[in-house]
Amino acid sequence: MAIASVDRADAGRIALAEPPGPRSDAELSGSWGTRIRRLRFTRKYFAHLDTEFESLCSPKYKADNADAVAELRAHHARSPSWENNHRFEYIVMAGVDPLILRQRLALYRVRLKDLVGPEREEAMAAIFAVPENADDAAERTVALGLLSEIQRMRHVRSEFEILRNRLFAMCLAMGLLLGASFSALVWEAIHQRHTYVPFHVLVAGLLGGYFSVLLRLGALRWCFEYNANYQQVDRLFWNIFSNFLLSMFEGAVGAFVLYTIFLAGILRGTLFPTFDTSTAGFETIFCQLPSSNSQLAMLLLWSIVAGFSERLVPDFLMSLTAEVKRTDAPKADG
């Protein structure tokens, strides 16, 4: 029910029909520092709305809604939240002068355009169009609808940014774990005679996949499609996180496959490492080291490249398969 469709004296009681719980800022924060900044800005914005209520609303409207506003102030003092700010915005909007209401309506259209993008401006303008010869109540209803949509989109976008920050934190933790693993393998290679090369190749592939994940995470931006519903944004975190883990796993597998290709001698040249595979036995083939330190560094570099470029090894295998088919084609015809 829109506030403008009932008596304006009841606006405050409607806004407080379902008092918000204490959940808000605990869920809108990814760290204590972020929580403190959000609480500080939340209180400042509430104080700004309180000033608007006292300055822009008529004395009669303020008197009629004094109890509702006092209850909202007390609740916000106990548990500051954006839900309280949103409810206060409804109360202020229901009590401002019609001229100020028209100014706010124009501002809300600009804000909504910034949130949805210019390509959807025309559709949104048609949805929230003011009927011709509309009275103050109709304009107020349109303004409240615009305000409600802006608040919803702000909340969904805020949740998206929080999930992105959590992904950053989890990727940082994975990076520290990979760095520690790689350092442990280097220490083992220095202090032990027998080195199991595939471990180093796999970790290098994971590092390459991790670097690719970081670049994609840095390019992750809000888009209007995420605003379709709350469930889509909520699932977005797990979908992206699962995709990142899969990318790192593909990088490790690709690095190991490329290592096997090098051992087989299929790729040769100054850019590729070479191995001495004269020793027979399956138990020794994967313990072969390149012929020099520079060759070993080249192996690790190619392992990182294979992890970073997810299509490098699959594309090579596809081209190799196509080459084998072309080679066997004359024999089949004969």
mmCIF file of N, CA and C in Angstrom, residues 191-320:
data_model
loop_
_atom_site.group_PDB
_atom_site.id
_atom_site.type_symbol
_atom_site.label_atom_id
_atom_site.label_comp_id
_atom_site.label_asym_id
_atom_site.label_seq_id
_atom_site.Cartn_x
_atom_site.Cartn_y
_atom_site.Cartn_z
ATOM 1 N N HIS A 191 66.777 -28.984 -0.200
ATOM 2 C CA HIS A 191 67.364 -29.768 0.891
ATOM 3 C C HIS A 191 67.240 -31.275 0.690
ATOM 4 N N GLN A 192 66.531 -31.708 -0.334
ATOM 5 C CA GLN A 192 66.380 -33.140 -0.563
ATOM 6 C C GLN A 192 66.977 -33.511 -1.915
ATOM 7 N N ARG A 193 67.460 -34.729 -2.012
ATOM 8 C CA ARG A 193 68.036 -35.178 -3.279
ATOM 9 C C ARG A 193 66.964 -35.549 -4.301
ATOM 10 N N HIS A 194 65.890 -36.173 -3.849
ATOM 11 C CA HIS A 194 64.856 -36.663 -4.759
ATOM 12 C C HIS A 194 63.716 -35.647 -4.808
ATOM 13 N N THR A 195 63.423 -35.163 -5.983
ATOM 14 C CA THR A 195 62.366 -34.173 -6.172
ATOM 15 C C THR A 195 61.292 -34.752 -7.076
ATOM 16 N N TYR A 196 60.066 -34.699 -6.609
ATOM 17 C CA TYR A 196 58.953 -35.181 -7.418
ATOM 18 C C TYR A 196 58.444 -34.011 -8.250
ATOM 19 N N VAL A 197 58.892 -33.933 -9.487
ATOM 20 C CA VAL A 197 58.650 -32.776 -10.344
ATOM 21 C C VAL A 197 57.162 -32.475 -10.542
ATOM 22 N N PRO A 198 56.278 -33.472 -10.703
ATOM 23 C CA PRO A 198 54.869 -33.149 -10.925
ATOM 24 C C PRO A 198 54.254 -32.267 -9.840
ATOM 25 N N PHE A 199 54.701 -32.386 -8.592
ATOM 26 C CA PHE A 199 54.179 -31.510 -7.548
ATOM 27 C C PHE A 199 54.463 -30.050 -7.884
ATOM 28 N N HIS A 200 55.696 -29.762 -8.303
ATOM 29 C CA HIS A 200 56.044 -28.391 -8.664
ATOM 30 C C HIS A 200 55.252 -27.912 -9.876
ATOM 31 N N VAL A 201 55.057 -28.809 -10.831
ATOM 32 C CA VAL A 201 54.287 -28.446 -12.021
ATOM 33 C C VAL A 201 52.837 -28.145 -11.657
ATOM 34 N N LEU A 202 52.258 -28.980 -10.809
ATOM 35 C CA LEU A 202 50.856 -28.765 -10.410
ATOM 36 C C LEU A 202 50.688 -27.453 -9.659
ATOM 37 N N VAL A 203 51.592 -27.175 -8.723
ATOM 38 C CA VAL A 203 51.496 -25.928 -7.957
ATOM 39 C C VAL A 203 51.701 -24.724 -8.868
ATOM 40 N N ALA A 204 52.644 -24.832 -9.822
ATOM 41 C CA ALA A 204 52.835 -23.738 -10.771
ATOM 42 C C ALA A 204 51.589 -23.528 -11.630
ATOM 43 N N GLY A 205 50.915 -24.623 -12.028
ATOM 44 C CA GLY A 205 49.658 -24.496 -12.763
ATOM 45 C C GLY A 205 48.576 -23.841 -11.933
ATOM 46 N N LEU A 206 48.527 -24.182 -10.637
ATOM 47 C CA LEU A 206 47.570 -23.529 -9.743
ATOM 48 C C LEU A 206 47.858 -22.039 -9.614
ATOM 49 N N LEU A 207 49.134 -21.681 -9.544
ATOM 50 C CA LEU A 207 49.506 -20.264 -9.465
ATOM 51 C C LEU A 207 49.075 -19.515 -10.719
ATOM 52 N N GLY A 208 49.270 -20.136 -11.886
ATOM 53 C CA GLY A 208 48.816 -19.503 -13.114
ATOM 54 C C GLY A 208 47.303 -19.327 -13.147
ATOM 55 N N GLY A 209 46.572 -20.384 -12.721
ATOM 56 C CA GLY A 209 45.119 -20.262 -12.646
ATOM 57 C C GLY A 209 44.684 -19.232 -11.637
ATOM 58 N N TYR A 210 45.414 -19.131 -10.523
ATOM 59 C CA TYR A 210 45.105 -18.136 -9.492
ATOM 60 C C TYR A 210 45.300 -16.718 -10.029
ATOM 61 N N PHE A 211 46.361 -16.496 -10.798
ATOM 62 C CA PHE A 211 46.593 -15.182 -11.396
ATOM 63 C C PHE A 211 45.466 -14.816 -12.359
ATOM 64 N N SER A 212 45.003 -15.786 -13.140
ATOM 65 C CA SER A 212 43.884 -15.539 -14.043
ATOM 66 C C SER A 212 42.616 -15.198 -13.270
ATOM 67 N N VAL A 213 42.400 -15.899 -12.154
ATOM 68 C CA VAL A 213 41.228 -15.634 -11.316
ATOM 69 C C VAL A 213 41.282 -14.224 -10.742
ATOM 70 N N LEU A 214 42.456 -13.796 -10.295
ATOM 71 C CA LEU A 214 42.592 -12.452 -9.742
ATOM 72 C C LEU A 214 42.248 -11.383 -10.776
ATOM 73 N N LEU A 215 42.708 -11.571 -12.002
ATOM 74 C CA LEU A 215 42.405 -10.594 -13.046
ATOM 75 C C LEU A 215 40.907 -10.538 -13.330
ATOM 76 N N ARG A 216 40.267 -11.690 -13.372
ATOM 77 C CA ARG A 216 38.822 -11.703 -13.624
ATOM 78 C C ARG A 216 38.048 -11.123 -12.452
ATOM 79 N N LEU A 217 38.530 -11.381 -11.248
ATOM 80 C CA LEU A 217 37.861 -10.832 -10.075
ATOM 81 C C LEU A 217 37.982 -9.315 -10.042
ATOM 82 N N GLY A 218 39.149 -8.797 -10.434
ATOM 83 C CA GLY A 218 39.316 -7.349 -10.491
ATOM 84 C C GLY A 218 38.431 -6.699 -11.540
ATOM 85 N N ALA A 219 38.072 -7.455 -12.574
ATOM 86 C CA ALA A 219 37.206 -6.928 -13.634
ATOM 87 C C ALA A 219 35.725 -7.144 -13.343
ATOM 88 N N LEU A 220 35.404 -7.766 -12.217
ATOM 89 C CA LEU A 220 34.002 -8.038 -11.880
ATOM 90 C C LEU A 220 33.304 -6.745 -11.497
ATOM 91 N N ARG A 221 32.293 -6.379 -12.220
ATOM 92 C CA ARG A 221 31.569 -5.136 -11.996
ATOM 93 C C ARG A 221 30.068 -5.401 -11.905
ATOM 94 N N TRP A 222 29.401 -4.464 -11.256
ATOM 95 C CA TRP A 222 27.951 -4.544 -11.144
ATOM 96 C C TRP A 222 27.316 -4.334 -12.512
ATOM 97 N N CYS A 223 26.280 -5.102 -12.798
ATOM 98 C CA CYS A 223 25.484 -4.887 -13.997
ATOM 99 C C CYS A 223 24.010 -5.051 -13.637
ATOM 100 N N PHE A 224 23.165 -4.487 -14.469
ATOM 101 C CA PHE A 224 21.741 -4.443 -14.158
ATOM 102 C C PHE A 224 21.123 -5.832 -14.085
ATOM 103 N N GLU A 225 21.683 -6.804 -14.824
ATOM 104 C CA GLU A 225 21.107 -8.151 -14.828
ATOM 105 C C GLU A 225 21.146 -8.778 -13.436
ATOM 106 N N TYR A 226 22.113 -8.388 -12.584
ATOM 107 C CA TYR A 226 22.177 -8.929 -11.236
ATOM 108 C C TYR A 226 21.005 -8.460 -10.384
ATOM 109 N N ASN A 227 20.287 -7.427 -10.864
ATOM 110 C CA ASN A 227 19.203 -6.845 -10.082
ATOM 111 C C ASN A 227 17.876 -7.552 -10.312
ATOM 112 N N ALA A 228 17.876 -8.639 -11.090
ATOM 113 C CA ALA A 228 16.620 -9.319 -11.402
ATOM 114 C C ALA A 228 15.895 -9.767 -10.135
ATOM 115 N N ASN A 229 16.624 -10.369 -9.210
ATOM 116 C CA ASN A 229 16.027 -10.770 -7.936
ATOM 117 C C ASN A 229 17.139 -10.995 -6.932
ATOM 118 N N TYR A 230 16.743 -11.079 -5.658
ATOM 119 C CA TYR A 230 17.715 -11.229 -4.590
ATOM 120 C C TYR A 230 18.408 -12.588 -4.662
ATOM 121 N N GLN A 231 17.685 -13.613 -5.060
ATOM 122 C CA GLN A 231 18.276 -14.950 -5.117
ATOM 123 C C GLN A 231 19.418 -15.004 -6.110
ATOM 124 N N GLN A 232 19.291 -14.275 -7.228
ATOM 125 C CA GLN A 232 20.337 -14.294 -8.235
ATOM 126 C C GLN A 232 21.637 -13.738 -7.672
ATOM 127 N N VAL A 233 21.562 -12.638 -6.909
ATOM 128 C CA VAL A 233 22.764 -12.052 -6.322
ATOM 129 C C VAL A 233 23.307 -12.961 -5.231
ATOM 130 N N ASP A 234 22.420 -13.580 -4.463
ATOM 131 C CA ASP A 234 22.859 -14.455 -3.387
ATOM 132 C C ASP A 234 23.596 -15.675 -3.948
ATOM 133 N N ARG A 235 23.115 -16.214 -5.058
ATOM 134 C CA ARG A 235 23.764 -17.374 -5.660
ATOM 135 C C ARG A 235 25.002 -16.991 -6.458
ATOM 136 N N LEU A 236 25.096 -15.724 -6.814
ATOM 137 C CA LEU A 236 26.219 -15.281 -7.634
ATOM 138 C C LEU A 236 27.542 -15.566 -6.948
ATOM 139 N N PHE A 237 27.596 -15.378 -5.635
ATOM 140 C CA PHE A 237 28.836 -15.598 -4.887
ATOM 141 C C PHE A 237 29.326 -17.027 -5.060
ATOM 142 N N TRP A 238 28.453 -17.996 -4.842
ATOM 143 C CA TRP A 238 28.858 -19.401 -4.931
ATOM 144 C C TRP A 238 29.130 -19.804 -6.367
ATOM 145 N N ASN A 239 28.383 -19.236 -7.327
ATOM 146 C CA ASN A 239 28.643 -19.561 -8.727
ATOM 147 C C ASN A 239 30.026 -19.079 -9.153
ATOM 148 N N ILE A 240 30.364 -17.850 -8.786
ATOM 149 C CA ILE A 240 31.673 -17.310 -9.161
ATOM 150 C C ILE A 240 32.773 -18.045 -8.424
ATOM 151 N N PHE A 241 32.573 -18.317 -7.131
ATOM 152 C CA PHE A 241 33.600 -19.003 -6.353
ATOM 153 C C PHE A 241 33.837 -20.411 -6.906
ATOM 154 N N SER A 242 32.766 -21.125 -7.256
ATOM 155 C CA SER A 242 32.920 -22.457 -7.847
ATOM 156 C C SER A 242 33.637 -22.379 -9.188
ATOM 157 N N ASN A 243 33.314 -21.344 -9.975
ATOM 158 C CA ASN A 243 33.974 -21.166 -11.262
ATOM 159 C C ASN A 243 35.463 -20.882 -11.086
ATOM 160 N N PHE A 244 35.810 -20.118 -10.051
ATOM 161 C CA PHE A 244 37.218 -19.816 -9.784
ATOM 162 C C PHE A 244 37.978 -21.082 -9.381
ATOM 163 N N LEU A 245 37.382 -21.891 -8.516
ATOM 164 C CA LEU A 245 38.035 -23.136 -8.123
ATOM 165 C C LEU A 245 38.219 -24.059 -9.321
ATOM 166 N N LEU A 246 37.193 -24.122 -10.176
ATOM 167 C CA LEU A 246 37.292 -24.959 -11.379
ATOM 168 C C LEU A 246 38.395 -24.458 -12.303
ATOM 169 N N SER A 247 38.539 -23.140 -12.426
ATOM 170 C CA SER A 247 39.581 -22.578 -13.281
ATOM 171 C C SER A 247 40.968 -22.946 -12.761
ATOM 172 N N MET A 248 41.156 -22.896 -11.448
ATOM 173 C CA MET A 248 42.442 -23.247 -10.873
ATOM 174 C C MET A 248 42.726 -24.743 -11.052
ATOM 175 N N PHE A 249 41.695 -25.570 -10.887
ATOM 176 C CA PHE A 249 41.870 -27.006 -11.102
ATOM 177 C C PHE A 249 42.218 -27.294 -12.558
ATOM 178 N N GLU A 250 41.544 -26.625 -13.491
ATOM 179 C CA GLU A 250 41.858 -26.797 -14.913
ATOM 180 C C GLU A 250 43.289 -26.351 -15.199
ATOM 181 N N GLY A 251 43.735 -25.290 -14.523
ATOM 182 C CA GLY A 251 45.111 -24.834 -14.714
ATOM 183 C C GLY A 251 46.120 -25.874 -14.264
ATOM 184 N N ALA A 252 45.857 -26.514 -13.112
ATOM 185 C CA ALA A 252 46.775 -27.550 -12.626
ATOM 186 C C ALA A 252 46.797 -28.740 -13.572
ATOM 187 N N VAL A 253 45.624 -29.176 -14.039
ATOM 188 C CA VAL A 253 45.569 -30.309 -14.969
ATOM 189 C C VAL A 253 46.263 -29.956 -16.277
ATOM 190 N N GLY A 254 46.019 -28.729 -16.785
ATOM 191 C CA GLY A 254 46.660 -28.310 -18.023
ATOM 192 C C GLY A 254 48.177 -28.277 -17.908
ATOM 193 N N ALA A 255 48.689 -27.822 -16.737
ATOM 194 C CA ALA A 255 50.136 -27.792 -16.527
ATOM 195 C C ALA A 255 50.712 -29.199 -16.524
ATOM 196 N N PHE A 256 50.021 -30.141 -15.894
ATOM 197 C CA PHE A 256 50.520 -31.525 -15.863
ATOM 198 C C PHE A 256 50.504 -32.151 -17.252
ATOM 199 N N VAL A 257 49.448 -31.888 -18.025
ATOM 200 C CA VAL A 257 49.382 -32.423 -19.390
ATOM 201 C C VAL A 257 50.508 -31.836 -20.237
ATOM 202 N N LEU A 258 50.781 -30.534 -20.081
ATOM 203 C CA LEU A 258 51.857 -29.912 -20.839
ATOM 204 C C LEU A 258 53.211 -30.489 -20.438
ATOM 205 N N TYR A 259 53.373 -30.781 -19.151
ATOM 206 C CA TYR A 259 54.606 -31.422 -18.685
ATOM 207 C C TYR A 259 54.787 -32.787 -19.351
ATOM 208 N N THR A 260 53.703 -33.531 -19.468
ATOM 209 C CA THR A 260 53.769 -34.832 -20.146
ATOM 210 C C THR A 260 54.117 -34.675 -21.621
ATOM 211 N N ILE A 261 53.605 -33.624 -22.247
ATOM 212 C CA ILE A 261 53.929 -33.359 -23.655
ATOM 213 C C ILE A 261 55.412 -33.052 -23.811
ATOM 214 N N PHE A 262 55.960 -32.304 -22.877
ATOM 215 C CA PHE A 262 57.398 -32.020 -22.928
ATOM 216 C C PHE A 262 58.210 -33.296 -22.759
ATOM 217 N N LEU A 263 57.782 -34.169 -21.827
ATOM 218 C CA LEU A 263 58.503 -35.431 -21.625
ATOM 219 C C LEU A 263 58.458 -36.297 -22.878
ATOM 220 N N ALA A 264 57.339 -36.254 -23.590
ATOM 221 C CA ALA A 264 57.200 -37.065 -24.801
ATOM 222 C C ALA A 264 58.002 -36.507 -25.965
ATOM 223 N N GLY A 265 58.490 -35.283 -25.838
ATOM 224 C CA GLY A 265 59.281 -34.696 -26.911
ATOM 225 C C GLY A 265 58.471 -34.229 -28.091
ATOM 226 N N ILE A 266 57.151 -34.019 -27.891
ATOM 227 C CA ILE A 266 56.304 -33.563 -28.995
ATOM 228 C C ILE A 266 56.584 -32.099 -29.322
ATOM 229 N N LEU A 267 56.853 -31.315 -28.305
ATOM 230 C CA LEU A 267 57.209 -29.911 -28.499
ATOM 231 C C LEU A 267 58.712 -29.762 -28.280
ATOM 232 N N ARG A 268 59.388 -29.274 -29.283
ATOM 233 C CA ARG A 268 60.841 -29.089 -29.189
ATOM 234 C C ARG A 268 61.195 -27.699 -29.711
ATOM 235 N N GLY A 269 62.281 -27.170 -29.205
ATOM 236 C CA GLY A 269 62.737 -25.861 -29.638
ATOM 237 C C GLY A 269 63.398 -25.114 -28.504
ATOM 238 N N THR A 270 63.916 -23.949 -28.822
ATOM 239 C CA THR A 270 64.623 -23.162 -27.802
ATOM 240 C C THR A 270 63.693 -22.623 -26.733
ATOM 241 N N LEU A 271 62.399 -22.547 -27.033
ATOM 242 C CA LEU A 271 61.442 -22.024 -26.058
ATOM 243 C C LEU A 271 60.909 -23.097 -25.121
ATOM 244 N N PHE A 272 61.222 -24.356 -25.362
ATOM 245 C CA PHE A 272 60.649 -25.441 -24.582
ATOM 246 C C PHE A 272 61.749 -26.192 -23.838
ATOM 247 N N PRO A 273 61.461 -26.665 -22.619
ATOM 248 C CA PRO A 273 62.468 -27.415 -21.855
ATOM 249 C C PRO A 273 62.687 -28.805 -22.456
ATOM 250 N N THR A 274 63.895 -29.306 -22.263
ATOM 251 C CA THR A 274 64.237 -30.647 -22.750
ATOM 252 C C THR A 274 64.599 -31.537 -21.570
ATOM 253 N N PHE A 275 64.344 -32.853 -21.744
ATOM 254 C CA PHE A 275 64.571 -33.821 -20.675
ATOM 255 C C PHE A 275 65.395 -34.982 -21.221
ATOM 256 N N ASP A 276 66.122 -35.598 -20.312
ATOM 257 C CA ASP A 276 66.830 -36.831 -20.641
ATOM 258 C C ASP A 276 65.962 -37.997 -20.190
ATOM 259 N N THR A 277 65.274 -38.632 -21.120
ATOM 260 C CA THR A 277 64.337 -39.714 -20.802
ATOM 261 C C THR A 277 64.902 -41.072 -21.177
ATOM 262 N N SER A 278 66.243 -41.190 -21.195
ATOM 263 C CA SER A 278 66.849 -42.471 -21.573
ATOM 264 C C SER A 278 66.637 -43.540 -20.519
ATOM 265 N N THR A 279 66.439 -43.141 -19.261
ATOM 266 C CA THR A 279 66.207 -44.110 -18.189
ATOM 267 C C THR A 279 64.835 -44.733 -18.352
ATOM 268 N N ALA A 280 64.783 -46.044 -18.372
ATOM 269 C CA ALA A 280 63.509 -46.740 -18.566
ATOM 270 C C ALA A 280 62.807 -46.915 -17.222
ATOM 271 N N GLY A 281 61.504 -47.095 -17.293
ATOM 272 C CA GLY A 281 60.723 -47.367 -16.084
ATOM 273 C C GLY A 281 59.724 -46.263 -15.787
ATOM 274 N N PHE A 282 58.483 -46.668 -15.558
ATOM 275 C CA PHE A 282 57.445 -45.684 -15.285
ATOM 276 C C PHE A 282 57.685 -44.951 -13.968
ATOM 277 N N GLU A 283 58.354 -45.650 -13.018
ATOM 278 C CA GLU A 283 58.554 -45.033 -11.712
ATOM 279 C C GLU A 283 59.589 -43.917 -11.752
ATOM 280 N N THR A 284 60.334 -43.798 -12.831
ATOM 281 C CA THR A 284 61.373 -42.767 -12.928
ATOM 282 C C THR A 284 61.042 -41.661 -13.911
ATOM 283 N N ILE A 285 60.087 -41.887 -14.778
ATOM 284 C CA ILE A 285 59.842 -40.911 -15.841
ATOM 285 C C ILE A 285 59.362 -39.574 -15.287
ATOM 286 N N PHE A 286 58.544 -39.611 -14.235
ATOM 287 C CA PHE A 286 58.031 -38.368 -13.686
ATOM 288 C C PHE A 286 58.950 -37.767 -12.621
ATOM 289 N N CYS A 287 60.128 -38.336 -12.469
ATOM 290 C CA CYS A 287 61.137 -37.753 -11.596
ATOM 291 C C CYS A 287 62.245 -37.092 -12.396
ATOM 292 N N GLN A 288 62.045 -36.991 -13.714
ATOM 293 C CA GLN A 288 63.077 -36.409 -14.575
ATOM 294 C C GLN A 288 63.093 -34.894 -14.423
ATOM 295 N N LEU A 289 64.278 -34.346 -14.241
ATOM 296 C CA LEU A 289 64.476 -32.909 -14.200
ATOM 297 C C LEU A 289 64.986 -32.419 -15.543
ATOM 298 N N PRO A 290 64.696 -31.179 -15.919
ATOM 299 C CA PRO A 290 65.283 -30.639 -17.143
ATOM 300 C C PRO A 290 66.803 -30.625 -17.054
ATOM 301 N N SER A 291 67.433 -30.404 -18.191
ATOM 302 C CA SER A 291 68.885 -30.541 -18.276
ATOM 303 C C SER A 291 69.662 -29.431 -17.597
ATOM 304 N N SER A 292 69.055 -28.295 -17.288
ATOM 305 C CA SER A 292 69.759 -27.189 -16.639
ATOM 306 C C SER A 292 68.761 -26.380 -15.816
ATOM 307 N N ASN A 293 69.311 -25.452 -15.021
ATOM 308 C CA ASN A 293 68.446 -24.596 -14.209
ATOM 309 C C ASN A 293 67.556 -23.708 -15.071
ATOM 310 N N SER A 294 68.114 -23.207 -16.156
ATOM 311 C CA SER A 294 67.290 -22.385 -17.037
ATOM 312 C C SER A 294 66.158 -23.201 -17.658
ATOM 313 N N GLN A 295 66.419 -24.460 -17.958
ATOM 314 C CA GLN A 295 65.377 -25.327 -18.484
ATOM 315 C C GLN A 295 64.305 -25.603 -17.439
ATOM 316 N N LEU A 296 64.733 -25.752 -16.175
ATOM 317 C CA LEU A 296 63.773 -25.949 -15.087
ATOM 318 C C LEU A 296 62.897 -24.722 -14.911
ATOM 319 N N ALA A 297 63.518 -23.536 -14.960
ATOM 320 C CA ALA A 297 62.735 -22.300 -14.875
ATOM 321 C C ALA A 297 61.761 -22.197 -16.040
ATOM 322 N N MET A 298 62.207 -22.660 -17.220
ATOM 323 C CA MET A 298 61.324 -22.647 -18.390
ATOM 324 C C MET A 298 60.132 -23.576 -18.189
ATOM 325 N N LEU A 299 60.363 -24.728 -17.554
ATOM 326 C CA LEU A 299 59.266 -25.664 -17.274
ATOM 327 C C LEU A 299 58.248 -25.032 -16.335
ATOM 328 N N LEU A 300 58.734 -24.392 -15.264
ATOM 329 C CA LEU A 300 57.817 -23.753 -14.319
ATOM 330 C C LEU A 300 57.068 -22.607 -14.993
ATOM 331 N N LEU A 301 57.758 -21.855 -15.840
ATOM 332 C CA LEU A 301 57.102 -20.753 -16.541
ATOM 333 C C LEU A 301 55.996 -21.264 -17.457
ATOM 334 N N TRP A 302 56.272 -22.322 -18.204
ATOM 335 C CA TRP A 302 55.241 -22.876 -19.080
ATOM 336 C C TRP A 302 54.089 -23.483 -18.273
ATOM 337 N N SER A 303 54.383 -24.002 -17.096
ATOM 338 C CA SER A 303 53.313 -24.525 -16.229
ATOM 339 C C SER A 303 52.403 -23.394 -15.767
ATOM 340 N N ILE A 304 53.007 -22.247 -15.437
ATOM 341 C CA ILE A 304 52.207 -21.085 -15.041
ATOM 342 C C ILE A 304 51.381 -20.583 -16.221
ATOM 343 N N VAL A 305 51.992 -20.557 -17.413
ATOM 344 C CA VAL A 305 51.266 -20.115 -18.608
ATOM 345 C C VAL A 305 50.094 -21.051 -18.899
ATOM 346 N N ALA A 306 50.315 -22.349 -18.747
ATOM 347 C CA ALA A 306 49.238 -23.317 -18.989
ATOM 348 C C ALA A 306 48.100 -23.121 -17.995
ATOM 349 N N GLY A 307 48.424 -22.761 -16.742
ATOM 350 C CA GLY A 307 47.380 -22.499 -15.760
ATOM 351 C C GLY A 307 46.677 -21.192 -16.011
ATOM 352 N N PHE A 308 47.417 -20.187 -16.490
ATOM 353 C CA PHE A 308 46.822 -18.869 -16.737
ATOM 354 C C PHE A 308 45.912 -18.891 -17.960
ATOM 355 N N SER A 309 46.382 -19.498 -19.034
ATOM 356 C CA SER A 309 45.596 -19.581 -20.267
ATOM 357 C C SER A 309 44.884 -20.925 -20.306
ATOM 358 N N GLU A 310 43.616 -20.926 -19.965
ATOM 359 C CA GLU A 310 42.873 -22.176 -19.843
ATOM 360 C C GLU A 310 42.732 -22.906 -21.176
ATOM 361 N N ARG A 311 42.803 -22.177 -22.284
ATOM 362 C CA ARG A 311 42.597 -22.792 -23.597
ATOM 363 C C ARG A 311 43.898 -23.226 -24.256
ATOM 364 N N LEU A 312 45.055 -22.935 -23.641
ATOM 365 C CA LEU A 312 46.330 -23.252 -24.283
ATOM 366 C C LEU A 312 46.475 -24.745 -24.534
ATOM 367 N N VAL A 313 46.375 -25.556 -23.496
ATOM 368 C CA VAL A 313 46.549 -26.998 -23.644
ATOM 369 C C VAL A 313 45.387 -27.634 -24.402
ATOM 370 N N PRO A 314 44.111 -27.304 -24.099
ATOM 371 C CA PRO A 314 43.021 -27.895 -24.891
ATOM 372 C C PRO A 314 43.128 -27.591 -26.384
ATOM 373 N N ASP A 315 43.501 -26.345 -26.734
ATOM 374 C CA ASP A 315 43.632 -26.010 -28.158
ATOM 375 C C ASP A 315 44.766 -26.795 -28.802
ATOM 376 N N PHE A 316 45.876 -26.978 -28.058
ATOM 377 C CA PHE A 316 46.981 -27.759 -28.615
ATOM 378 C C PHE A 316 46.570 -29.211 -28.829
ATOM 379 N N LEU A 317 45.837 -29.785 -27.872
ATOM 380 C CA LEU A 317 45.391 -31.169 -28.012
ATOM 381 C C LEU A 317 44.428 -31.316 -29.186
ATOM 382 N N MET A 318 43.565 -30.330 -29.386
ATOM 383 C CA MET A 318 42.644 -30.389 -30.522
ATOM 384 C C MET A 318 43.393 -30.298 -31.848
ATOM 385 N N SER A 319 44.397 -29.402 -31.905
ATOM 386 C CA SER A 319 45.190 -29.301 -33.141
ATOM 387 C C SER A 319 46.000 -30.569 -33.366
ATOM 388 N N LEU A 320 46.482 -31.171 -32.279
ATOM 389 C CA LEU A 320 47.228 -32.427 -32.411
ATOM 390 C C LEU A 320 46.322 -33.548 -32.918
#
